[in-house]
Tab-separated table of C-alpha atoms in Angstrom:
chain	number	residue	atom	x	y	z
G	152	GLN	CA	0.000	0.000	0.000
G	153	VAL	CA	1.320	3.387	-0.973
G	154	HIS	CA	1.446	6.160	1.589
G	155	VAL	CA	2.193	9.772	0.795
G	156	LEU	CA	2.660	12.156	3.693
G	157	GLU	CA	3.194	15.897	3.599
G	158	SER	CA	4.565	18.054	6.385
G	159	GLY	CA	5.830	21.555	7.013
G	160	GLY	CA	2.693	23.617	6.600
G	161	ASP	CA	2.422	26.585	8.926
G	162	LEU	CA	1.238	30.137	9.434
G	163	VAL	CA	3.728	32.605	7.968
G	164	GLN	CA	3.770	36.323	7.243
G	165	ALA	CA	3.687	37.682	3.732
G	166	GLY	CA	7.156	37.815	2.252
G	167	GLY	CA	8.280	34.894	4.355
G	168	SER	CA	9.449	31.417	3.412
G	169	LEU	CA	8.412	27.883	4.176
G	170	THR	CA	9.686	24.419	3.334
G	171	LEU	CA	7.233	21.631	2.660
G	172	SER	CA	8.340	18.020	2.704
G	173	CYS	CA	6.744	14.872	1.409
G	174	THR	CA	7.688	11.280	1.978
G	175	ALA	CA	6.326	8.332	0.055
G	176	SER	CA	6.419	4.657	0.923
G	177	GLY	CA	5.092	1.504	-0.644
G	178	LEU	CA	6.452	2.410	-4.050
G	179	VAL	CA	9.823	2.613	-5.719
G	180	PHE	CA	10.302	6.301	-5.025
G	181	GLY	CA	13.154	6.630	-7.463
G	182	ASP	CA	10.887	5.436	-10.289
G	183	SER	CA	8.216	8.072	-9.668
G	184	ALA	CA	7.946	11.634	-10.836
G	185	MET	CA	6.666	13.714	-7.919
G	186	GLY	CA	4.443	16.752	-7.923
G	187	TRP	CA	2.870	19.384	-5.710
G	188	PHE	CA	-0.620	20.838	-5.927
G	189	ARG	CA	-2.598	23.239	-3.800
G	190	GLN	CA	-6.230	24.004	-3.213
G	191	ALA	CA	-7.607	27.145	-1.667
G	192	PRO	CA	-11.117	27.255	-0.192
G	193	GLY	CA	-13.715	27.546	-2.920
G	194	LYS	CA	-11.167	27.056	-5.669
G	195	GLU	CA	-10.076	24.168	-7.859
G	196	ARG	CA	-6.958	22.203	-7.088
G	197	GLU	CA	-4.003	23.833	-8.842
G	198	ALA	CA	-0.846	22.109	-10.073
G	199	LEU	CA	2.323	23.807	-8.881
G	200	SER	CA	5.361	21.769	-9.786
G	201	CYS	CA	6.688	18.401	-10.849
G	202	ILE	CA	10.165	16.880	-10.733
G	203	ASN	CA	11.337	13.822	-12.634
G	204	TRP	CA	13.141	10.840	-11.147
G	205	LEU	CA	16.650	12.101	-11.877
G	206	SER	CA	15.983	15.686	-10.769
G	207	ASN	CA	17.196	16.921	-14.135
G	208	TYR	CA	13.789	18.274	-15.140
G	209	ALA	CA	11.268	20.329	-13.208
G	210	TRP	CA	8.033	21.942	-14.304
G	211	TYR	CA	6.461	24.946	-12.579
G	212	ALA	CA	3.139	26.696	-12.887
G	213	GLY	CA	3.459	30.300	-13.950
G	214	SER	CA	1.964	31.484	-10.674
G	215	VAL	CA	4.871	30.099	-8.645
G	216	LYS	CA	7.782	30.035	-11.069
G	217	GLY	CA	10.720	31.920	-9.602
G	218	ARG	CA	9.294	31.761	-6.065
G	219	PHE	CA	8.916	28.035	-5.421
G	220	THR	CA	11.603	25.386	-5.893
G	221	ILE	CA	11.082	21.638	-5.998
G	222	SER	CA	13.780	19.117	-5.151
G	223	ARG	CA	14.024	15.478	-4.203
G	224	ASP	CA	16.238	13.048	-2.347
G	225	ASN	CA	15.681	9.541	-3.639
G	226	ALA	CA	17.788	7.999	-0.892
G	227	LYS	CA	15.355	9.430	1.663
G	228	SER	CA	12.226	8.987	-0.499
G	229	THR	CA	11.528	12.672	0.031
G	230	VAL	CA	10.462	15.544	-2.186
G	231	THR	CA	10.633	19.119	-0.962
G	232	LEU	CA	8.933	22.312	-2.064
G	233	GLN	CA	10.663	25.511	-0.997
G	234	LEU	CA	8.222	28.413	-0.867
G	235	ASN	CA	9.718	31.911	-0.975
G	236	SER	CA	8.259	35.408	-1.163
G	237	LEU	CA	4.939	34.111	0.070
G	238	LYS	CA	1.766	36.051	-0.596
G	239	PRO	CA	-1.635	35.868	1.088
G	240	GLU	CA	-2.978	34.307	-2.110
G	241	ASP	CA	-0.639	31.364	-1.530
G	242	THR	CA	-2.836	30.339	1.374
G	243	ALA	CA	-4.104	26.845	0.629
G	244	MET	CA	-3.890	23.164	1.428
G	245	TYR	CA	-0.788	21.817	-0.270
G	246	TYR	CA	-0.760	18.283	-1.618
G	247	CYS	CA	2.032	15.980	-2.710
G	248	ALA	CA	1.411	13.402	-5.395
G	249	ALA	CA	3.301	10.634	-7.172
G	250	GLN	CA	3.162	9.566	-10.779
G	251	LYS	CA	3.726	6.014	-11.957
G	252	SER	CA	6.071	7.437	-14.565
G	253	ARG	CA	9.691	8.456	-14.050
G	254	SER	CA	9.062	11.524	-16.207
G	255	CYS	CA	6.631	14.328	-15.460
G	256	VAL	CA	3.844	13.274	-17.806
G	257	ASN	CA	1.143	15.942	-18.165
G	258	PRO	CA	2.371	17.520	-14.915
G	259	SER	CA	-0.492	20.002	-14.621
G	260	THR	CA	-3.233	17.389	-14.689
G	261	GLN	CA	-4.500	15.548	-11.621
G	262	PRO	CA	-5.224	12.223	-13.388
G	263	ALA	CA	-1.511	11.962	-14.214
G	264	TYR	CA	-0.824	11.316	-10.536
G	265	ALA	CA	-1.651	7.932	-9.056
G	266	TYR	CA	-1.025	8.538	-5.370
G	267	TRP	CA	-1.888	11.488	-3.162
G	268	GLY	CA	-1.241	12.690	0.341
G	269	GLN	CA	-3.756	14.234	2.714
G	270	GLY	CA	-2.260	17.696	2.487
G	271	THR	CA	-0.577	20.237	4.735
G	272	GLN	CA	-2.021	23.692	5.403
G	273	VAL	CA	-0.140	26.843	4.488
G	274	THR	CA	-1.561	30.135	5.692
G	275	VAL	CA	0.038	33.433	4.720
G	276	SER	CA	-0.983	36.489	6.710
G	277	SER	CA	-0.830	39.997	5.300
């Protein structure tokens, strides 16, 4: 059984930074592209970023490009999302997800991801 678990969500002031982490078990982590999504209240879930198995390719949504950075450590089965220059509109539940592919296939689409975590809350105060 695959388990995906996010951590690191917190309350932070605008302009601040936060590091989200995600661990995955029950799968061959090194064979899975990993992604991050978020969902704000009353809004659709939004794709943020995806990183391939070798960490030599990363995709970012335009809304976070240049502010968020994704990375992974296959030895620790962990993927990290560094959030910088946070804005109140970044407030949302952040989700980690795993693809069955090594490459980021259709990284902005939810059906491309087979396994999901329960989310970690990020709140940015103005």
